[in-house]
Amino acid sequence: MERNPMRRQLASMRKSLFDQGYLDEQFMELEQLLDDANPNFVEEVVTLYYRDSARLILNLDRALERRPLDFSKLDGLMHQFKGSSSSIGAKKVKAESTLFREYCKSGNAEGCMRTFQQLKKEYATLRKKLETYFQLARQIGPMESANRPK
Amino acid sequence: MKNSIGGKGSMSTASSITTWKAGDVVSVPDQFPAGLRVLVVDDDPTCLIILEKMLRNCSYDVTKCNRAETALLKLRENRNGFDIVISDVHMPDMDGFKLLEHIGLEMDLPVIMMSADDGKDVVMKGVTHGACDYLIKPVRIEALKNIWQHVVRKRKNEWKDLEQSGSVEEGDRQPKQSEDADYSSSVNEGNWKSSKKRKDDEDETDDRDDTSTLKKPRVVWSVELHQQFVAAVNQLGIDKAVPKKILELMNVPGLTRENVASHLQKYRLYLRRLSGVSPHSCNPNNSFMNPQDETFGPLSSVHGFDLQTLTATGQLPAQCLATLQAAVLGRSTAKSSIPMPLVNQRNIFSFENPKLRFGEGQQQHVNNNNKQVNLLHGIPTTMESKQLTSLRHTSQSIGNLNMQVAPHGAQSRQNNSSLIEMGQPLSRVQILNDSTVPLSVGQPIVPNGIAANVSTRNGIPENIRAPGYNLVSQTSSILNFPMNHASELPVDTFSLRSTLGMSDHTSKGAFHEDFNSEIKGSGGFLPSYDVFNDYQYKSQNWELQNAGMILDDSQHSNSLQGNLDLTQSVLVQQGFPSGQINGQNRSVPIVSKAMFSAGDSTEPGNLLNVNHHLNTIRADNTVRVKSESVADGNPSNLFTDHFGQEDLMIALLKQQQGIAPVENEFDFDGYSLDNIPV
């Protein structure tokens, strides 16, 4: 019973993540993969994502410090990053990645750097939100975590 | 991960499903497509884990890899262990398309490409490289649910092909069932397929003697088959070669147009890689100075000769010529390598002698254009029984050679000798064509002389002596060629050569040396000749070819590094067969591996050299031999040679693809030595 308010809270949290454009349908795809044997699948994937993408962010940071900028390398790195981000449904992050790649293709150094800063912000924001979300979900209990859209 | 089932228990049937794998009788057909064995390759761990989960949820049997090399390894280790492969396009260690090509050539599994990139170009690339589907990331589970259709489709086509050719029992077929979009019958298909597969496998194995160990319904392109294919293609003209006509020309029961079509596609890719130009049939009518010559510079004259002459004389099957030419073209890019072939040739000669000293002797002459004549003279001597016998012996050691080939110079001669013994079919030589050069010079003559020599391979030194000798004189000009080149040959080639022709030679370091000694200053042509003869003579050559093929793969990697041309790899491959000759069909791959790794780790160039050498040697020998040997009546041998060429080509092709197949390159089932008709 006590879980009800928590569940409600969780549900609303989830909804807002979608409404505000932080997550897209792909996240729902992941949620559909949850089952009894893998009740925390989504959280596991997201954790893995943040761990792996941290490396990419680092590489991108480094690459952006070089002068002159190696756009093709940057594009390559961002392509990877975009792939990961899109697979967990990180909508805003993905949008920033796409923009970044556009700037790379046109050789716009300033655009790249600016976009990258924005991307990092979105990336951090989403991370925090998801952490909170999963924390709550765990509190509620594995089988009763956020709605799983059918 | 294969059978780790989610809590759903839906996967529990997976294990039973596995029974419908190729060659197995399906016990739970209604489970299909559950249990479909999927290999998923992606360097992104997040995507990988998601895909894995999704596929598991589809009741598939999933194996995941985060590296293309690992994936290839798994596939090679367990050729029938997977039904379909899903691979990312952008991977750090290997381009996804390269992997796709490899898989297509080696295992012929359906491959689905995926990428976050949805640009038309990338998707088109997937299509041209033979991907059966292209998924855009992020991938949804719905997209994965139906991937089994690709497996079914492919199998159906194969069966259908067989059926059409009439080689498959009609009874088992319920042809269009599975083709319907209505997959409700997929269950039956699973069952039907498995039993069908067996029959198909059997049919196919019957058609190709080497596939007996394979229980796949896929067509195995054995050396003979490929040779027939190339002959047909050349006959039609590569630009005009359409699967239907090729099929008709080949006239192989059980072969379908689809088989030919897909093989043609691969072949075209291969040729493109070799030459960088659109491949056109190598017609024997080309003058001596064929285009190849240009690329090779000094060798050019020689090269053209060899192939052309032989072909012209009818001794050299068009295919061989084509192959050689292709090889030559491919090699043209590697000028430096050219010298090697020459050298190799010499080495071949050296094969003749137990030590293949020939090469050494040749070396001296090689550098000496004026010594053309000498070469000729020298050849007969060497070619005589000595060479043959030595070649024979060497073939035994080829297995060893293979190992050695990899290290440059370090390779013991043995390898060479064994290679030679193999009597690599001319086909191999063809590739080398470039290198062989000198020998063929005496076009008209050559055939005669060659024939004589060729036949000797089989152990009839006498033949070689007389005829070869004559030829030699004519080819003197050609002979010169090698000489010149010999000097140019890089050190690496030395190692190669030595391995090739010098069975007895302990790696002398400089192949040339061996040659010279072996050849006794005959200019090396002859020696190569002899070697060649041996090659041809021995079905083992075939193995060599196979080995070469394998080596090619390894070479390929080498070539990547050292821009080794195909020929080089071919040579290496040739070395392999020797291993096989020893009765270890599979040794070749191993050897190649060794060679390969050696080459890789040490000097790719060396390996290449070897290959190159081998190729050249073979090419020369084959070319010549063919013309000659044909007379001898060892057409089968020649044929084998061809096969070897094909194998080489295939291996080369693989290499071209840039895959560094250290592993069993020999995965070419069709080209495995097993098939070598001895």
Short mmCIF file of C-alpha atoms in Angstrom, two decimals, chain B residues 338-566:
data_model
loop_
_atom_site.label_atom_id
_atom_site.label_comp_id
_atom_site.label_asym_id
_atom_site.label_seq_id
_atom_site.Cartn_x
_atom_site.Cartn_y
_atom_site.Cartn_z
CA ILE B 338 57.48 -8.71 -58.87
CA PRO B 339 61.01 -9.43 -58.52
CA MET B 340 60.04 -11.95 -56.16
CA PRO B 341 58.14 -14.00 -58.43
CA LEU B 342 61.07 -14.28 -60.53
CA VAL B 343 63.05 -15.29 -57.74
CA ASN B 344 60.56 -17.70 -56.73
CA GLN B 345 60.65 -19.22 -59.98
CA ARG B 346 64.11 -19.79 -59.56
CA ASN B 347 63.43 -21.35 -56.42
CA ILE B 348 61.14 -23.59 -58.08
CA PHE B 349 63.86 -24.74 -60.10
CA SER B 350 65.73 -25.35 -57.10
CA PHE B 351 63.08 -27.58 -56.11
CA GLU B 352 64.14 -29.82 -58.66
CA ASN B 353 67.16 -30.43 -56.76
CA PRO B 354 66.76 -31.62 -53.37
CA LYS B 355 68.11 -28.45 -52.29
CA LEU B 356 66.70 -26.31 -54.85
CA ARG B 357 69.98 -24.93 -55.37
CA PHE B 358 68.75 -24.08 -58.59
CA GLY B 359 67.54 -20.92 -57.40
CA GLU B 360 70.87 -19.96 -56.33
CA GLY B 361 72.40 -20.74 -59.52
CA GLN B 362 69.69 -18.89 -61.10
CA GLN B 363 70.25 -15.94 -59.12
CA GLN B 364 73.42 -15.33 -60.66
CA HIS B 365 72.04 -15.68 -63.97
CA VAL B 366 69.12 -13.75 -63.27
CA ASN B 367 71.07 -10.75 -62.75
CA ASN B 368 72.65 -11.47 -65.89
CA ASN B 369 70.50 -10.88 -68.77
CA ASN B 370 72.99 -12.23 -70.98
CA LYS B 371 72.84 -15.44 -69.38
CA GLN B 372 69.58 -16.30 -70.69
CA VAL B 373 70.82 -19.05 -72.59
CA ASN B 374 72.62 -20.33 -69.72
CA LEU B 375 69.56 -20.56 -67.83
CA LEU B 376 68.13 -22.69 -70.31
CA HIS B 377 70.93 -24.91 -70.26
CA GLY B 378 71.05 -25.03 -66.70
CA ILE B 379 67.53 -25.90 -66.52
CA PRO B 380 67.61 -29.10 -68.22
CA THR B 381 70.19 -30.29 -65.98
CA THR B 382 68.43 -29.35 -63.01
CA MET B 383 65.17 -30.20 -64.28
CA GLU B 384 66.05 -33.63 -64.79
CA SER B 385 65.18 -36.17 -62.39
CA LYS B 386 66.89 -34.30 -59.74
CA GLN B 387 64.44 -31.68 -59.67
CA LEU B 388 61.64 -33.89 -59.86
CA THR B 389 62.75 -35.97 -57.13
CA SER B 390 63.74 -33.11 -55.11
CA LEU B 391 60.49 -31.60 -55.70
CA ARG B 392 58.83 -34.61 -54.55
CA HIS B 393 60.75 -34.63 -51.49
CA THR B 394 60.18 -31.11 -50.94
CA SER B 395 56.57 -31.52 -51.16
CA GLN B 396 56.81 -33.59 -48.15
CA SER B 397 58.43 -30.88 -46.39
CA ILE B 398 56.09 -28.40 -47.66
CA GLY B 399 54.18 -28.75 -44.61
CA ASN B 400 57.18 -27.60 -42.83
CA LEU B 401 57.74 -24.98 -45.29
CA ASN B 402 54.54 -23.47 -44.72
CA MET B 403 55.49 -22.79 -41.32
CA GLN B 404 58.58 -21.33 -42.45
CA VAL B 405 57.25 -19.32 -45.11
CA ALA B 406 56.06 -16.83 -42.75
CA PRO B 407 59.39 -15.76 -41.53
CA HIS B 408 61.26 -14.39 -44.23
CA GLY B 409 64.26 -16.10 -45.10
CA ALA B 410 63.98 -18.03 -42.04
CA GLN B 411 61.82 -20.40 -43.76
CA SER B 412 63.64 -23.42 -44.48
CA ARG B 413 63.93 -24.51 -47.87
CA GLN B 414 61.99 -27.39 -47.08
CA ASN B 415 58.97 -25.48 -47.40
CA ASN B 416 59.93 -24.57 -50.76
CA SER B 417 60.64 -27.95 -51.75
CA SER B 418 57.54 -29.27 -50.44
CA LEU B 419 55.75 -26.68 -52.24
CA ILE B 420 57.30 -27.57 -55.35
CA GLU B 421 56.64 -31.09 -54.90
CA MET B 422 53.19 -30.26 -54.64
CA GLY B 423 53.47 -29.72 -58.17
CA GLN B 424 51.28 -26.87 -57.83
CA PRO B 425 49.09 -26.89 -60.67
CA LEU B 426 49.78 -24.45 -63.23
CA SER B 427 46.87 -22.63 -62.16
CA ARG B 428 48.85 -21.43 -59.32
CA VAL B 429 51.47 -20.41 -61.51
CA GLN B 430 49.12 -18.54 -63.44
CA ILE B 431 48.70 -16.17 -60.77
CA LEU B 432 52.27 -15.83 -60.50
CA ASN B 433 52.36 -15.38 -64.05
CA ASP B 434 53.87 -12.15 -63.56
CA SER B 435 56.75 -13.53 -61.97
CA THR B 436 57.26 -16.47 -63.99
CA VAL B 437 57.90 -14.50 -66.95
CA PRO B 438 60.93 -15.99 -68.33
CA LEU B 439 59.81 -19.40 -68.73
CA SER B 440 56.99 -18.70 -70.88
CA VAL B 441 58.92 -16.59 -73.16
CA GLY B 442 59.44 -19.25 -75.55
CA GLN B 443 55.87 -19.33 -76.31
CA PRO B 444 55.74 -21.71 -79.00
CA ILE B 445 58.72 -23.35 -77.78
CA VAL B 446 57.83 -23.24 -74.33
CA PRO B 447 54.96 -25.42 -74.63
CA ASN B 448 57.07 -27.98 -76.09
CA GLY B 449 59.76 -27.68 -73.71
CA ILE B 450 57.48 -27.21 -70.94
CA ALA B 451 55.50 -30.11 -71.73
CA ALA B 452 58.49 -32.07 -71.63
CA ASN B 453 59.33 -30.70 -68.40
CA VAL B 454 56.02 -30.83 -67.06
CA SER B 455 55.54 -34.32 -67.57
CA THR B 456 58.68 -34.85 -65.87
CA ARG B 457 57.25 -33.55 -62.85
CA ASN B 458 55.59 -36.62 -62.38
CA GLY B 459 58.88 -37.96 -62.10
CA ILE B 460 59.89 -38.16 -65.60
CA PRO B 461 62.85 -36.02 -65.62
CA GLU B 462 63.70 -37.02 -69.02
CA ASN B 463 60.89 -35.18 -70.40
CA ILE B 464 61.92 -32.10 -68.91
CA ARG B 465 65.27 -32.36 -70.03
CA ALA B 466 64.87 -32.45 -73.61
CA PRO B 467 61.90 -30.41 -74.23
CA GLY B 468 62.37 -28.08 -71.50
CA TYR B 469 65.67 -27.42 -72.66
CA ASN B 470 64.59 -26.47 -75.99
CA LEU B 471 62.09 -24.23 -74.72
CA VAL B 472 64.46 -22.67 -72.53
CA SER B 473 66.51 -21.52 -75.29
CA GLN B 474 63.70 -19.82 -76.82
CA THR B 475 62.66 -18.38 -73.73
CA SER B 476 66.01 -17.22 -73.10
CA SER B 477 64.83 -13.80 -73.31
CA ILE B 478 62.46 -14.58 -70.69
CA LEU B 479 64.98 -16.12 -68.64
CA ASN B 480 66.83 -13.03 -68.56
CA PHE B 481 64.02 -11.51 -67.05
CA PRO B 482 64.01 -13.39 -63.94
CA MET B 483 67.53 -12.81 -63.54
CA ASN B 484 67.14 -9.22 -63.57
CA HIS B 485 64.50 -9.40 -61.22
CA ALA B 486 66.18 -11.61 -58.98
CA SER B 487 68.45 -8.91 -58.14
CA GLU B 488 65.61 -6.75 -57.48
CA LEU B 489 63.94 -9.02 -55.27
CA PRO B 490 63.72 -7.82 -51.86
CA VAL B 491 65.26 -9.73 -49.18
CA ASP B 492 62.00 -10.87 -48.08
CA THR B 493 61.48 -12.63 -51.20
CA PHE B 494 64.46 -14.50 -50.53
CA SER B 495 63.02 -16.11 -47.68
CA LEU B 496 60.12 -16.96 -49.69
CA ARG B 497 61.93 -18.40 -52.42
CA SER B 498 64.04 -20.44 -50.40
CA THR B 499 61.11 -21.93 -48.86
CA LEU B 500 59.61 -22.64 -52.07
CA GLY B 501 62.17 -24.31 -53.95
CA MET B 502 64.55 -25.34 -51.48
CA SER B 503 63.39 -28.13 -49.66
CA ASP B 504 66.72 -29.07 -48.56
CA HIS B 505 68.00 -25.76 -48.14
CA THR B 506 68.12 -24.68 -44.74
CA SER B 507 66.89 -21.28 -44.90
CA LYS B 508 69.70 -19.57 -46.30
CA GLY B 509 68.37 -16.29 -45.88
CA ALA B 510 68.54 -15.30 -49.40
CA PHE B 511 66.43 -17.28 -51.49
CA HIS B 512 68.34 -16.31 -54.38
CA GLU B 513 71.18 -18.08 -53.05
CA ASP B 514 69.48 -21.21 -52.97
CA PHE B 515 68.37 -20.76 -56.31
CA ASN B 516 71.63 -20.15 -57.68
CA SER B 517 73.11 -23.06 -56.17
CA GLU B 518 70.33 -25.15 -57.23
CA ILE B 519 70.08 -23.91 -60.58
CA LYS B 520 73.61 -24.08 -61.24
CA GLY B 521 73.57 -21.00 -63.09
CA SER B 522 71.09 -22.17 -65.44
CA GLY B 523 69.27 -19.03 -65.11
CA GLY B 524 66.73 -20.47 -63.03
CA PHE B 525 64.16 -21.00 -65.50
CA LEU B 526 64.52 -24.52 -65.68
CA PRO B 527 64.60 -25.05 -62.10
CA SER B 528 61.42 -23.39 -61.69
CA TYR B 529 60.23 -25.52 -64.32
CA ASP B 530 61.02 -28.56 -62.59
CA VAL B 531 59.60 -27.40 -59.52
CA PHE B 532 56.65 -26.65 -61.36
CA ASN B 533 56.38 -29.93 -62.84
CA ASP B 534 56.43 -31.40 -59.55
CA TYR B 535 53.79 -29.15 -58.59
CA GLN B 536 51.57 -30.14 -61.20
CA TYR B 537 52.29 -33.60 -60.96
CA LYS B 538 51.30 -33.83 -57.57
CA SER B 539 47.86 -33.44 -56.60
CA GLN B 540 49.51 -32.13 -53.67
CA ASN B 541 50.08 -29.11 -55.58
CA TRP B 542 46.61 -28.73 -55.06
CA GLU B 543 47.04 -28.72 -51.51
CA LEU B 544 49.65 -26.27 -52.00
CA GLN B 545 47.25 -24.20 -53.66
CA ASN B 546 44.99 -24.58 -50.91
CA ALA B 547 47.66 -23.81 -48.60
CA GLY B 548 48.39 -20.94 -50.71
CA MET B 549 44.93 -19.96 -50.46
CA ILE B 550 45.14 -20.10 -46.87
CA LEU B 551 48.23 -18.25 -46.91
CA ASP B 552 46.61 -15.77 -48.95
CA ASP B 553 44.48 -14.97 -46.18
CA SER B 554 47.32 -14.60 -43.97
CA GLN B 555 49.11 -12.97 -46.66
CA HIS B 556 46.39 -10.74 -46.98
CA SER B 557 46.93 -9.37 -43.68
CA ASN B 558 50.47 -9.16 -44.53
CA SER B 559 49.72 -7.54 -47.66
CA LEU B 560 47.79 -5.12 -45.79
CA GLN B 561 50.78 -4.33 -43.99
CA GLY B 562 53.27 -4.72 -46.60
CA ASN B 563 51.15 -4.37 -49.57
CA LEU B 564 51.93 -7.75 -50.63
CA ASP B 565 50.30 -8.65 -53.70
CA LEU B 566 48.18 -11.54 -54.09
#
